Short mmCIF file of C-alpha atoms in Angstrom, two decimals:
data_model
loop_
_atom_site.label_atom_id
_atom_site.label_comp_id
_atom_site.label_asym_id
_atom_site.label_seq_id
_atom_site.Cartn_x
_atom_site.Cartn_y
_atom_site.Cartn_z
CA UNK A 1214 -21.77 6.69 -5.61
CA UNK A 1215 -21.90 10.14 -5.76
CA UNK A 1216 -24.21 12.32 -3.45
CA UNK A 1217 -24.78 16.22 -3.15
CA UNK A 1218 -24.18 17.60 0.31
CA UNK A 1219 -27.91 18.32 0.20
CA UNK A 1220 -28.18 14.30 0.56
CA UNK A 1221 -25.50 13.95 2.55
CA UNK A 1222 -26.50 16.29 5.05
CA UNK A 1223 -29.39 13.16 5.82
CA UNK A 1224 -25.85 11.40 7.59
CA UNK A 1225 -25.81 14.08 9.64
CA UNK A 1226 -22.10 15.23 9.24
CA UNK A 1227 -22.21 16.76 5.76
CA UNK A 1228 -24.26 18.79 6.12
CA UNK A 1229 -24.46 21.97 3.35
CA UNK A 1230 -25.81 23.39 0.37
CA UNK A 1231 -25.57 21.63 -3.01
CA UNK A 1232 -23.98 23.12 -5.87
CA UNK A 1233 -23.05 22.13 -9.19
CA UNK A 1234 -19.25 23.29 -8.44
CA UNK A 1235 -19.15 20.67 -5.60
CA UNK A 1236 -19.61 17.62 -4.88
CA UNK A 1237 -18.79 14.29 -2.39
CA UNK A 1238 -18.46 10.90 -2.99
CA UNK A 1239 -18.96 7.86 -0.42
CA UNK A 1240 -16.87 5.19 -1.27
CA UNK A 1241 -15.76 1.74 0.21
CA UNK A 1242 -14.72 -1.82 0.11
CA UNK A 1243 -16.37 -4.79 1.64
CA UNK A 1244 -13.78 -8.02 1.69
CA UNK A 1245 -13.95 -11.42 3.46
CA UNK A 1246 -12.18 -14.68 2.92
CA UNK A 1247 -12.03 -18.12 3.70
CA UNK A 1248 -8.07 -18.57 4.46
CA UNK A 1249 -5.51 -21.38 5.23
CA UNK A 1250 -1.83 -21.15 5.96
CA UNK A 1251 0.25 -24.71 6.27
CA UNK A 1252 2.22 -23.19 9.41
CA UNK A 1253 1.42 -24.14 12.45
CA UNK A 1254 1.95 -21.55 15.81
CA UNK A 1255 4.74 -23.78 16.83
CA UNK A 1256 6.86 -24.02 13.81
CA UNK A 1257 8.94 -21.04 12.80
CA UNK A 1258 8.30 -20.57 8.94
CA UNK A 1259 9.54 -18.19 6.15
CA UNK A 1260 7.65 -14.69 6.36
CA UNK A 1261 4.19 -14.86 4.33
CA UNK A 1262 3.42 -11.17 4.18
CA UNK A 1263 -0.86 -11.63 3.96
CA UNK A 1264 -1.21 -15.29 5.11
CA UNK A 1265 -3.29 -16.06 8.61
CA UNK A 1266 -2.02 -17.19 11.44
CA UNK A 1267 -1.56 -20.78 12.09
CA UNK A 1268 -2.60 -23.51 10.45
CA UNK A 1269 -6.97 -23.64 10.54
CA UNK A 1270 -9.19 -21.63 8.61
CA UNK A 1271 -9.29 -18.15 9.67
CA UNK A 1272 -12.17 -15.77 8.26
CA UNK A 1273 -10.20 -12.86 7.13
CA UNK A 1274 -10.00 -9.92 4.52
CA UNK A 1275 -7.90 -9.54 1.48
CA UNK A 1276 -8.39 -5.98 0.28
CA UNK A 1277 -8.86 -4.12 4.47
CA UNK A 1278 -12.58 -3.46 4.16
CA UNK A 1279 -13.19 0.47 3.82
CA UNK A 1280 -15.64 3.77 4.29
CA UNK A 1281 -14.43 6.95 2.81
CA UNK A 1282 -15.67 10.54 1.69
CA UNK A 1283 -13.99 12.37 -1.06
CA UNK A 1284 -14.86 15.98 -2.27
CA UNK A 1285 -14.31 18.72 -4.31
CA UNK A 1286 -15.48 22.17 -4.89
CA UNK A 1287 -14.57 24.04 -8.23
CA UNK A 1288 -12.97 27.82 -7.13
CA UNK A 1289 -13.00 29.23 -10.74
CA UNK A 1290 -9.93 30.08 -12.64
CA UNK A 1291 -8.77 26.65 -12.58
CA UNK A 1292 -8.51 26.39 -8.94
CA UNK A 1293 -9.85 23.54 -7.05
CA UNK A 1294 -10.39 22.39 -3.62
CA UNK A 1295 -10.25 18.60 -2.43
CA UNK A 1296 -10.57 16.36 0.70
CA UNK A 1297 -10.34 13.19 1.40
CA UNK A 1298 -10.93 10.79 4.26
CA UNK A 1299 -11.02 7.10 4.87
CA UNK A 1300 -11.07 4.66 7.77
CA UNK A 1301 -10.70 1.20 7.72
CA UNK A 1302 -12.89 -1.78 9.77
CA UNK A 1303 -13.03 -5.76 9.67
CA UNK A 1304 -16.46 -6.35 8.78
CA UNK A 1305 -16.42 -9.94 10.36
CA UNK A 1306 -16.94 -8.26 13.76
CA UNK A 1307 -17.20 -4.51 12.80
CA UNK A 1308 -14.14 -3.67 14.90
CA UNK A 1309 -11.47 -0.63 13.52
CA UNK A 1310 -8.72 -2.62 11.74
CA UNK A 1311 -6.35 0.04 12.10
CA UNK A 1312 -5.66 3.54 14.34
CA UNK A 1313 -6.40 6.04 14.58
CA UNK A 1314 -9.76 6.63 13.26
CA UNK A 1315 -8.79 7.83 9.73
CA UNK A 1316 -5.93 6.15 9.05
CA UNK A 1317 -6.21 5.22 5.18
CA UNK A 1318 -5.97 9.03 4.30
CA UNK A 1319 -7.05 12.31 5.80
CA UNK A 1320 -5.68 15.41 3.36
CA UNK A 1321 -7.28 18.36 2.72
CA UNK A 1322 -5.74 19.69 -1.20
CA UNK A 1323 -5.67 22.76 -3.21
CA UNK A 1324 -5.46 22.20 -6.94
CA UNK A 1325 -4.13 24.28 -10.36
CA UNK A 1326 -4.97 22.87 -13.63
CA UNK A 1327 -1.83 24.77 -14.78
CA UNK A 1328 0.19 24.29 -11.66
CA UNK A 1329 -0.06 20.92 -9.75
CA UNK A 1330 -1.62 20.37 -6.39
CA UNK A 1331 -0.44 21.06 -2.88
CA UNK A 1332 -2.00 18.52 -0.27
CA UNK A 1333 -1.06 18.68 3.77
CA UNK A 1334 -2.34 15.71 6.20
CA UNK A 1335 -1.95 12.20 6.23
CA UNK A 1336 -0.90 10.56 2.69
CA UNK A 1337 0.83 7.53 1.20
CA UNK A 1338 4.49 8.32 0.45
CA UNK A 1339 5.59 9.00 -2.99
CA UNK A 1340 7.53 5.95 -3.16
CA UNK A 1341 4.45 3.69 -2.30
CA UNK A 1342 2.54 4.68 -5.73
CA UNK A 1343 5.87 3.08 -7.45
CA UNK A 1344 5.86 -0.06 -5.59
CA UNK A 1345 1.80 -0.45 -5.66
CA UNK A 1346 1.22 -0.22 -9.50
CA UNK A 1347 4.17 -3.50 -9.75
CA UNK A 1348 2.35 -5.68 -7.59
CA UNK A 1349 -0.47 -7.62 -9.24
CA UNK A 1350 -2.43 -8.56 -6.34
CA UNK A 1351 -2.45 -4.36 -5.38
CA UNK A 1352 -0.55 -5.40 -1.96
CA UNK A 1353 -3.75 -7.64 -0.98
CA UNK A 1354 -4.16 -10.80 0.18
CA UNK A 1355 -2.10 -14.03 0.43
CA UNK A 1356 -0.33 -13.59 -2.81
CA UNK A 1357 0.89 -10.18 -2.13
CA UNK A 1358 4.22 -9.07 -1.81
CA UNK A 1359 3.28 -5.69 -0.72
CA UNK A 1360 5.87 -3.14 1.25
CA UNK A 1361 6.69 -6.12 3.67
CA UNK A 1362 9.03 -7.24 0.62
CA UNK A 1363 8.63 -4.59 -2.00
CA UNK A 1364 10.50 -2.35 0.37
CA UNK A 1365 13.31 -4.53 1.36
CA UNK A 1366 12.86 -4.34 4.97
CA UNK A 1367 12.63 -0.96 5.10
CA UNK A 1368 9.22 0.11 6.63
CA UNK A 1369 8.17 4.12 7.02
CA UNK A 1370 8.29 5.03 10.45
CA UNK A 1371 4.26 5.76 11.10
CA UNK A 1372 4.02 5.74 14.98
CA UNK A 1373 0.34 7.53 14.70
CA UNK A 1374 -0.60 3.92 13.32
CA UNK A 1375 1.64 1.96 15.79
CA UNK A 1376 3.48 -0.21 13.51
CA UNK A 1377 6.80 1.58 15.39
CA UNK A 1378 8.09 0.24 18.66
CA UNK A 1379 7.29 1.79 21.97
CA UNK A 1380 8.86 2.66 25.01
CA UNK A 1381 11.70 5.28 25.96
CA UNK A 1382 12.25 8.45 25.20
CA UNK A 1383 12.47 10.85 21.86
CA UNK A 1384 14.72 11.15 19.48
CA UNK A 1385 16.67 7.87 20.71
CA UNK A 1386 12.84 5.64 20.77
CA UNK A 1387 10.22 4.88 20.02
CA UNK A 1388 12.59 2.70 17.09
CA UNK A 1389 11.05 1.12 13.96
CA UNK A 1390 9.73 -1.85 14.59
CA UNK A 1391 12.29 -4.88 12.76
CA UNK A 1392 11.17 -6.37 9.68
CA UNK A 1393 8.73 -7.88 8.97
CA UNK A 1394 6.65 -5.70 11.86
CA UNK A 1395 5.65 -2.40 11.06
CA UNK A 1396 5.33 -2.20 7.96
CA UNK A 1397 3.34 1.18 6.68
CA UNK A 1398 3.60 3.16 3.43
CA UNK A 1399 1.61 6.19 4.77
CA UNK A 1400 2.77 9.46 6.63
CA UNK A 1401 1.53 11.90 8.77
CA UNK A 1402 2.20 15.67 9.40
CA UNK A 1403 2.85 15.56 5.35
CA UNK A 1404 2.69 18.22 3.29
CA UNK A 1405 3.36 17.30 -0.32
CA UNK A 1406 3.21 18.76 -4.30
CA UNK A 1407 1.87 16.85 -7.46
CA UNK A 1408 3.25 17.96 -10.73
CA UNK A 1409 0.36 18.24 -13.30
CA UNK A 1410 0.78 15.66 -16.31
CA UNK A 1411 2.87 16.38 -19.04
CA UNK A 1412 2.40 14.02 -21.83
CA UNK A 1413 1.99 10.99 -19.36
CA UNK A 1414 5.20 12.40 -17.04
CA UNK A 1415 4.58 12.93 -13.33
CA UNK A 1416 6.08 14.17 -10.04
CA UNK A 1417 5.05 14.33 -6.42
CA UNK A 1418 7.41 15.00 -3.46
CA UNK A 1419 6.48 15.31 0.23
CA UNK A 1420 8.04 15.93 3.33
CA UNK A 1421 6.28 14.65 6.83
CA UNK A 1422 7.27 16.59 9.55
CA UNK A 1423 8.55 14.46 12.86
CA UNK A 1424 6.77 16.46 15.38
CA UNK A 1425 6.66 14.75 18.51
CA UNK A 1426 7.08 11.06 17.30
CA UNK A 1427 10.82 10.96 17.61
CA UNK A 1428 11.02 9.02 14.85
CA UNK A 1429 12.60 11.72 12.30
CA UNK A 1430 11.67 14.00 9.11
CA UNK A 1431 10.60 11.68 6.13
CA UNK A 1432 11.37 13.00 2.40
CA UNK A 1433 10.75 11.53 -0.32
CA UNK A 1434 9.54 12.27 -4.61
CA UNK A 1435 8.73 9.80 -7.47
CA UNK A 1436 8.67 10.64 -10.99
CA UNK A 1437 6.30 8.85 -13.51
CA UNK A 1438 5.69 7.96 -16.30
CA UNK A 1439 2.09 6.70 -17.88
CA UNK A 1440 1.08 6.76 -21.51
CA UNK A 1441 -0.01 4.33 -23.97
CA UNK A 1442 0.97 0.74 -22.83
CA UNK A 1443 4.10 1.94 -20.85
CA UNK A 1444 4.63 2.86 -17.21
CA UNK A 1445 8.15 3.14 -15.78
CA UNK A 1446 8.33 4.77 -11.66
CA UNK A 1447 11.19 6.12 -9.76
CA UNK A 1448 10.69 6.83 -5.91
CA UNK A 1449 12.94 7.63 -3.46
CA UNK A 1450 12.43 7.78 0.35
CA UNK A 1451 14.79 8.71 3.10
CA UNK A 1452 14.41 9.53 6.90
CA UNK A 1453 16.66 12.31 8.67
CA UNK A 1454 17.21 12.49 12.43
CA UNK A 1455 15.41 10.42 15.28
CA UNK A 1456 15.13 7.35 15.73
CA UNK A 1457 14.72 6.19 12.37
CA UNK A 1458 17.91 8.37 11.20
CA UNK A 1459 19.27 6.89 7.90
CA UNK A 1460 16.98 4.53 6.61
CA UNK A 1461 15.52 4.47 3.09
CA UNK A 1462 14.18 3.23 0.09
CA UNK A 1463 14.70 3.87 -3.63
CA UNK A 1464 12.62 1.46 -5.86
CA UNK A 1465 12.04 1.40 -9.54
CA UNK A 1466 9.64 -0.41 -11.96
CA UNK A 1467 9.02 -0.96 -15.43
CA UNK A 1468 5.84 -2.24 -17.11
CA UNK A 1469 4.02 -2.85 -21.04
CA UNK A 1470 0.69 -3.61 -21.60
CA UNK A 1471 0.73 -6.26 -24.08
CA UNK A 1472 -2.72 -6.61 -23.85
CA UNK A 1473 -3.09 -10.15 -23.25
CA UNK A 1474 -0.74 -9.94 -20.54
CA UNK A 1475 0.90 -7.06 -18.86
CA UNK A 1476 4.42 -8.08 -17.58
CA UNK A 1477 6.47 -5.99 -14.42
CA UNK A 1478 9.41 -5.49 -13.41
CA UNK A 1479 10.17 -3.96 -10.27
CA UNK A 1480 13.97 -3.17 -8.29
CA UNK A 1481 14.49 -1.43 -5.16
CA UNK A 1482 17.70 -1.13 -2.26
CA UNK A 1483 16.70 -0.06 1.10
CA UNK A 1484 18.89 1.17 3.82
CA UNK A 1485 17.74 -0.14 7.13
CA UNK A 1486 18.70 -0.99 11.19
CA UNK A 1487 20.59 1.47 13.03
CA UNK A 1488 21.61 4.62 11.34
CA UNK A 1489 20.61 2.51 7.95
CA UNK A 1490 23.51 0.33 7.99
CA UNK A 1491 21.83 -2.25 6.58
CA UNK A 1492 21.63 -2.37 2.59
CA UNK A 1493 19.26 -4.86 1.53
CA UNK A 1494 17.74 -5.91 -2.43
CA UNK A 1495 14.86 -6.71 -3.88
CA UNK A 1496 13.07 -7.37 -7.33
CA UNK A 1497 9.79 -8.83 -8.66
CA UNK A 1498 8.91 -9.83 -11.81
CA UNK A 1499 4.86 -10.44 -12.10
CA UNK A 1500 2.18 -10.05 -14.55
CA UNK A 1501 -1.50 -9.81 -15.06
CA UNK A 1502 -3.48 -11.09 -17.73
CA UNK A 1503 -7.34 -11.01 -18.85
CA UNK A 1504 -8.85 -14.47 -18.59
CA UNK A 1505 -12.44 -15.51 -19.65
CA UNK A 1506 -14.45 -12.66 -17.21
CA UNK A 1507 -11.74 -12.47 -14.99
CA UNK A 1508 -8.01 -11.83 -14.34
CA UNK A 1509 -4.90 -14.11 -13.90
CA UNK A 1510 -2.40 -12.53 -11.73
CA UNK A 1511 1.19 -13.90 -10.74
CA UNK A 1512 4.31 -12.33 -9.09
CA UNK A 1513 7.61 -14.05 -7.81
CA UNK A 1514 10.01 -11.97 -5.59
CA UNK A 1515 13.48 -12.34 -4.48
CA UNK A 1516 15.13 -10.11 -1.12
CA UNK A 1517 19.06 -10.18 -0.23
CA UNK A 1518 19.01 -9.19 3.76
CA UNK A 1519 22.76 -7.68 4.18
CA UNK A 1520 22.71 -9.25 8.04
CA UNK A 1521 21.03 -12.54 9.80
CA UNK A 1522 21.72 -16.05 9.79
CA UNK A 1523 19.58 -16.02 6.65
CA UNK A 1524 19.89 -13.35 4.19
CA UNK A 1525 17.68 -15.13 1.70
CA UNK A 1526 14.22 -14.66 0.98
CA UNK A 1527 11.60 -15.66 -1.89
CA UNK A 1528 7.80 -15.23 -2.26
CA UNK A 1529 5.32 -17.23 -5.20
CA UNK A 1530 1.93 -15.48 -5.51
CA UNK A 1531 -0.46 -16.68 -7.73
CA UNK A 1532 -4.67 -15.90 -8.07
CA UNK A 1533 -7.44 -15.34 -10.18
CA UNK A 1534 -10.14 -12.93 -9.89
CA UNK A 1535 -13.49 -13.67 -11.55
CA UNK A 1536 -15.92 -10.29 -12.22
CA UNK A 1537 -19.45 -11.10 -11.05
CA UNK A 1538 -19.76 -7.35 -11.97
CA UNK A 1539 -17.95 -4.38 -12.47
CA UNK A 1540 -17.72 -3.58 -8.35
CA UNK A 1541 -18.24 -7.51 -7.35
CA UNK A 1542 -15.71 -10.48 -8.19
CA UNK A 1543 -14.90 -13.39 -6.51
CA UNK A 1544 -10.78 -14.30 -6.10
CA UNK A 1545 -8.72 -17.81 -5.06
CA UNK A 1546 -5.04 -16.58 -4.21
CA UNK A 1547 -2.41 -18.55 -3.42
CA UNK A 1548 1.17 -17.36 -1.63
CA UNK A 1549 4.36 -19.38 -0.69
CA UNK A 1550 7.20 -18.28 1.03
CA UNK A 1551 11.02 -19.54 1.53
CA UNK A 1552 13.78 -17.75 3.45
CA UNK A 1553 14.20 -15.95 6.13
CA UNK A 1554 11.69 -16.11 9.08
CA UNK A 1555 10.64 -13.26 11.20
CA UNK A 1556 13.66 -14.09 13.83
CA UNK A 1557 16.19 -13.66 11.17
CA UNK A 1558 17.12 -17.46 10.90
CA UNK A 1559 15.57 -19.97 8.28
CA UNK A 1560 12.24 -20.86 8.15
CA UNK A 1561 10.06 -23.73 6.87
CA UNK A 1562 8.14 -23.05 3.51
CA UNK A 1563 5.11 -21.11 4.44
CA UNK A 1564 2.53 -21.74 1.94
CA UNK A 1565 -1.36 -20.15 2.47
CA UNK A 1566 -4.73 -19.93 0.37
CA UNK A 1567 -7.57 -17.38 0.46
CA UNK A 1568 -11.01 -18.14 -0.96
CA UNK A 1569 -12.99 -14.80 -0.95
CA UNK A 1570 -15.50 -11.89 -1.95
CA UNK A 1571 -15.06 -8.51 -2.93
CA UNK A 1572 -17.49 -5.73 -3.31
CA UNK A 1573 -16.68 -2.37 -3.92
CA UNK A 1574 -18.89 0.91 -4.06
#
């Protein structure tokens, strides 16, 4: 929905003069579920990356329920200027899902139709975009496989969110939390550079500056490419210095539109634990496919942990999403887990189930 910062000055916080070079768009996601997961809290099961806790229905979100402003403001000569902020809730009780405020994104970006776009803030890492477009259920829900297993236990250090440990004293701590804690795909203190496209091909790199986190300098770049029924990604992610010194990701995917079903593939070899002596494997083959007025989605995922008494991990998802509209569809999504459990040793099959709602605007 887009609104002129003459209307959005009404909210109080926007407000300005209305041009036909600019504009702002409010934006969001609304998500609750009915959900069930077979594990109970004293049974140590296989790492279900989206399931609830426990074993009684839980109300709980699939896609994290959103509010976010985007704008831009045409400069002339092909120049551009964009923002773009978001923060996340749990509209079951209305409480922030995640800190700090504007977690999802916060970037302020100057854009060249010729020349690309350079963006500075808080942004998802190259890498993530790679791993995102392979995963069917869009790393939602309790089918997901998402950067808990997409990234091979690697997580990117994001201590402004506080999915890293605590405690101690920089560089040596706060650590990364161990898998499957922690897990982000955003960073802050980024500034980054988009390529524009070039027949479908793609680039962005970033580097996210450590500042006082301790945790170390994060570079990383994909390249892309998009055009007709073909996508194929290559990211690469790596941390230098701090605490998170030597840990890393490089994934790569592969997809075709078919048209009545798009099949994925999708590789990727972290480095993680101390100094990233850890290398660790992962793939996923999925697919999507229109049925009736809705889509079928399925994705099965394999790790290989270097280290633990169980190096073995594998994930099911399966769902359906029915369109009541274009922004509101209904889902059923179903995810189960074997492997490795969240203490490194076996688990018991974790199996869970989401009934749910989606609007989006």
């Amino acid at each position: 929905m887009k609104k002129s910062l003459l209307a959005l000055a009404v909210l109080g916080a926007f407000a300005g003069t209305a041009s036909a070079q600019s504009s702002v768009t409010i934006y969001g996601v609304l998500d609750m579920s009915i959900a069930k997961d077979n594990c109970s809290a004293t049974t140590v099961c296989a790492v279900n990356p989206g399931a609830p806790a426990g074993d009684a229905w839980t109300m709980q979100q699939s896609t994290t329920s959103r509010l976010g402003f985007r704008g831009n403001e045409d400069l002339g000569g092909g120049l551009s200027a964009q923002f773009q902020i978001e923060h996340r809730f749990n509209p079951d009780t209305g409480a922030q899902n995640q800190t700090p405020f504007w977690n999802g994104r916060s970037y302020v970006q100057l854009s060249s139709a010729a020349a690309g776009a350079v963006y500075l803030g808080r942004e998802y890492t190259p890498a993530f975009w790679v791993q995102l477009k392979s995963d069917p259920f869009g790393n939602d829900g309790v089918g997901q496989t998402g950067v808990g297993i997409t990234w091979a236990g690697y997580m990117t250090p994001d201590f402004p969110s506080g999915v890293t440990g605590t405690g101690g004293t920089p560089p040596t701590s706060p650590v990364q939390a161990a898998w499957p804690a922690g897990g982000s795909a955003r960073s802050s203190n980024t500034i980054g550079y988009k390529t524009p496209s070039l027949g479908g091909l793609t680039a962005n790199v970033a580097v996210s500056l450590s500042e006082s986190s301790g945790q170390g300098r994060n570079t990383g770049f994909n390249v892309e490419y998009a055009a007709g029924p073909i996508y194929a990604g290559l990211g690469f992610e790596k941390i230098n210095d701090g605490a998170s010194d030597g840990r890393g990701v490089t994934n790569f995917a592969l997809h075709y539109n078919l048209g009545f079903v798009k099949p994925m593939f999708y590789y990727a070899k972290s480095k993680s634990g101390a100094l990233g002596a850890d290398d660790n494997k992962v793939y996923l083959l999925s697919a999507s496919a229109p049925l009736g007025n809705g889509l079928l989605k399925v994705g099965f995922s394999k790790i290989s942990f270097e280290n633990g008494a169980e190096t073995g991990h594998k994930k099911l998802g399966l769902g359906y999403n029915y369109n009541l509209s274009k922004r509101t569809n209904l889902y059923a999504d179903m995810g189960s887990s074997t492997g490795r459990a969240a203490n490194g040793t076996k688990g018991e099959r974790n199996t869970a189930y989401a009934f749910g709602l989606r609007h989006t605007f």
